[in-house]
Amino acid sequence: WDNRVCVSCQSTGQLLGTRILGDVPNTRKGCIPRLAVSLDGEIIVSGTSSRAVHTWNRTTGELGVLEGPASRVHLVAVSPDGQIIVVASASGVVGLYNSAT
């Protein structure tokens, strides 16, 4: 175990990128229970039970943190065009975020 998250294309197996978990704030070792990847593989979003929502732009390498919900993150998704990030929480609130900001 080297604390690395690897993202690959399901259909081709091509490695899209890696990120060391220590680079992502508030992420516990081995725990990324909710993960979404845009169709083009450029935007990666993770959500945790600690209410943290993190983004990773694979092209620029930029890491981001979204102001998450007031309760556990149950689901993260990225719209087909990669422009909108969807976050659903345990309290039933659904948040929509612009992936460019």
Tab-separated table of C-alpha atoms in Angstrom:
chain	number	residue	atom	x	y	z
A	1	TRP	CA	0.000	0.000	0.000
A	2	ASP	CA	1.635	3.249	-1.102
A	3	ASN	CA	-1.206	5.731	-0.363
A	4	ARG	CA	-1.832	6.189	-4.087
A	5	VAL	CA	-5.175	6.419	-5.867
A	6	CYS	CA	-5.079	5.244	-9.472
A	7	VAL	CA	-7.837	6.094	-11.939
A	8	SER	CA	-8.135	4.061	-15.125
A	9	CYS	CA	-10.567	3.769	-18.014
A	10	GLN	CA	-12.927	0.857	-17.458
A	11	SER	CA	-13.215	-0.068	-21.143
A	12	THR	CA	-9.546	0.247	-22.170
A	13	GLY	CA	-7.690	-0.151	-18.875
A	14	GLN	CA	-5.623	2.943	-19.733
A	15	LEU	CA	-4.213	4.632	-16.636
A	16	LEU	CA	-5.676	8.140	-16.504
A	17	GLY	CA	-3.712	9.367	-13.522
A	18	THR	CA	-2.596	8.864	-9.961
A	19	ARG	CA	-2.738	11.000	-6.854
A	20	ILE	CA	-1.125	10.366	-3.496
A	21	LEU	CA	-3.775	10.447	-0.752
A	22	GLY	CA	-1.529	12.605	1.399
A	23	ASP	CA	-2.013	15.337	-1.232
A	24	VAL	CA	-5.759	15.392	-0.581
A	25	PRO	CA	-6.723	17.172	2.656
A	26	ASN	CA	-9.001	15.383	5.156
A	27	THR	CA	-8.718	12.020	3.406
A	28	ARG	CA	-8.067	9.019	5.608
A	29	LYS	CA	-5.788	6.283	4.403
A	30	GLY	CA	-7.673	3.780	2.270
A	31	CYS	CA	-11.023	5.547	2.494
A	32	ILE	CA	-12.583	7.122	-0.586
A	33	PRO	CA	-16.075	5.653	-0.445
A	34	ARG	CA	-17.716	7.884	-3.076
A	35	LEU	CA	-15.985	8.590	-6.351
A	36	ALA	CA	-17.111	9.979	-9.712
A	37	VAL	CA	-15.180	10.601	-12.919
A	38	SER	CA	-16.315	12.759	-15.838
A	39	LEU	CA	-16.862	10.955	-19.144
A	40	ASP	CA	-13.636	12.380	-20.567
A	41	GLY	CA	-11.702	11.392	-17.421
A	42	GLU	CA	-10.564	14.950	-16.729
A	43	ILE	CA	-12.603	15.722	-13.582
A	44	ILE	CA	-12.473	13.373	-10.601
A	45	VAL	CA	-14.651	13.982	-7.535
A	46	SER	CA	-14.576	12.191	-4.193
A	47	GLY	CA	-16.888	12.452	-1.217
A	48	THR	CA	-16.486	11.123	2.305
A	49	SER	CA	-18.557	10.447	5.384
A	50	SER	CA	-16.711	13.344	7.036
A	51	ARG	CA	-18.619	15.735	4.684
A	52	ALA	CA	-15.540	16.494	2.584
A	53	VAL	CA	-15.906	16.830	-1.185
A	54	HIS	CA	-12.666	16.999	-3.179
A	55	THR	CA	-12.062	17.634	-6.856
A	56	TRP	CA	-9.075	16.851	-9.025
A	57	ASN	CA	-8.565	18.277	-12.496
A	58	ARG	CA	-6.408	15.635	-14.114
A	59	THR	CA	-5.179	17.952	-16.893
A	60	THR	CA	-3.989	20.800	-14.660
A	61	GLY	CA	-3.321	18.703	-11.547
A	62	GLU	CA	-5.329	21.242	-9.562
A	63	LEU	CA	-6.930	19.969	-6.355
A	64	GLY	CA	-10.039	21.615	-4.969
A	65	VAL	CA	-12.326	21.354	-1.977
A	66	LEU	CA	-16.028	22.090	-2.320
A	67	GLU	CA	-18.038	23.490	0.530
A	68	GLY	CA	-19.779	20.229	1.260
A	69	PRO	CA	-23.143	19.492	2.839
A	70	ALA	CA	-23.928	19.641	6.549
A	71	SER	CA	-24.134	15.843	6.742
A	72	ARG	CA	-22.385	12.771	5.298
A	73	VAL	CA	-21.895	12.654	1.546
A	74	HIS	CA	-23.926	9.797	0.076
A	75	LEU	CA	-23.302	10.316	-3.624
A	76	VAL	CA	-21.125	12.321	-5.991
A	77	ALA	CA	-21.630	12.528	-9.751
A	78	VAL	CA	-20.409	14.543	-12.705
A	79	SER	CA	-22.739	15.623	-15.523
A	80	PRO	CA	-22.074	14.108	-18.969
A	81	ASP	CA	-20.544	17.389	-20.201
A	82	GLY	CA	-18.318	17.644	-17.093
A	83	GLN	CA	-19.657	21.089	-16.179
A	84	ILE	CA	-21.764	20.222	-13.107
A	85	ILE	CA	-20.808	18.282	-9.981
A	86	VAL	CA	-23.705	16.766	-8.026
A	87	VAL	CA	-23.396	16.040	-4.296
A	88	ALA	CA	-26.186	14.296	-2.355
A	89	SER	CA	-26.069	14.175	1.437
A	90	ALA	CA	-27.522	11.970	4.156
A	91	SER	CA	-29.925	14.783	5.056
A	92	GLY	CA	-31.505	14.571	1.589
A	93	VAL	CA	-29.985	17.829	0.307
A	94	VAL	CA	-28.620	17.781	-3.244
A	95	GLY	CA	-26.021	20.390	-4.165
A	96	LEU	CA	-25.005	21.405	-7.677
A	97	TYR	CA	-21.554	22.896	-8.238
A	98	ASN	CA	-19.880	24.396	-11.285
A	99	SER	CA	-16.820	22.239	-11.962
A	100	ALA	CA	-14.894	25.225	-13.330
A	101	THR	CA	-14.860	27.023	-9.961
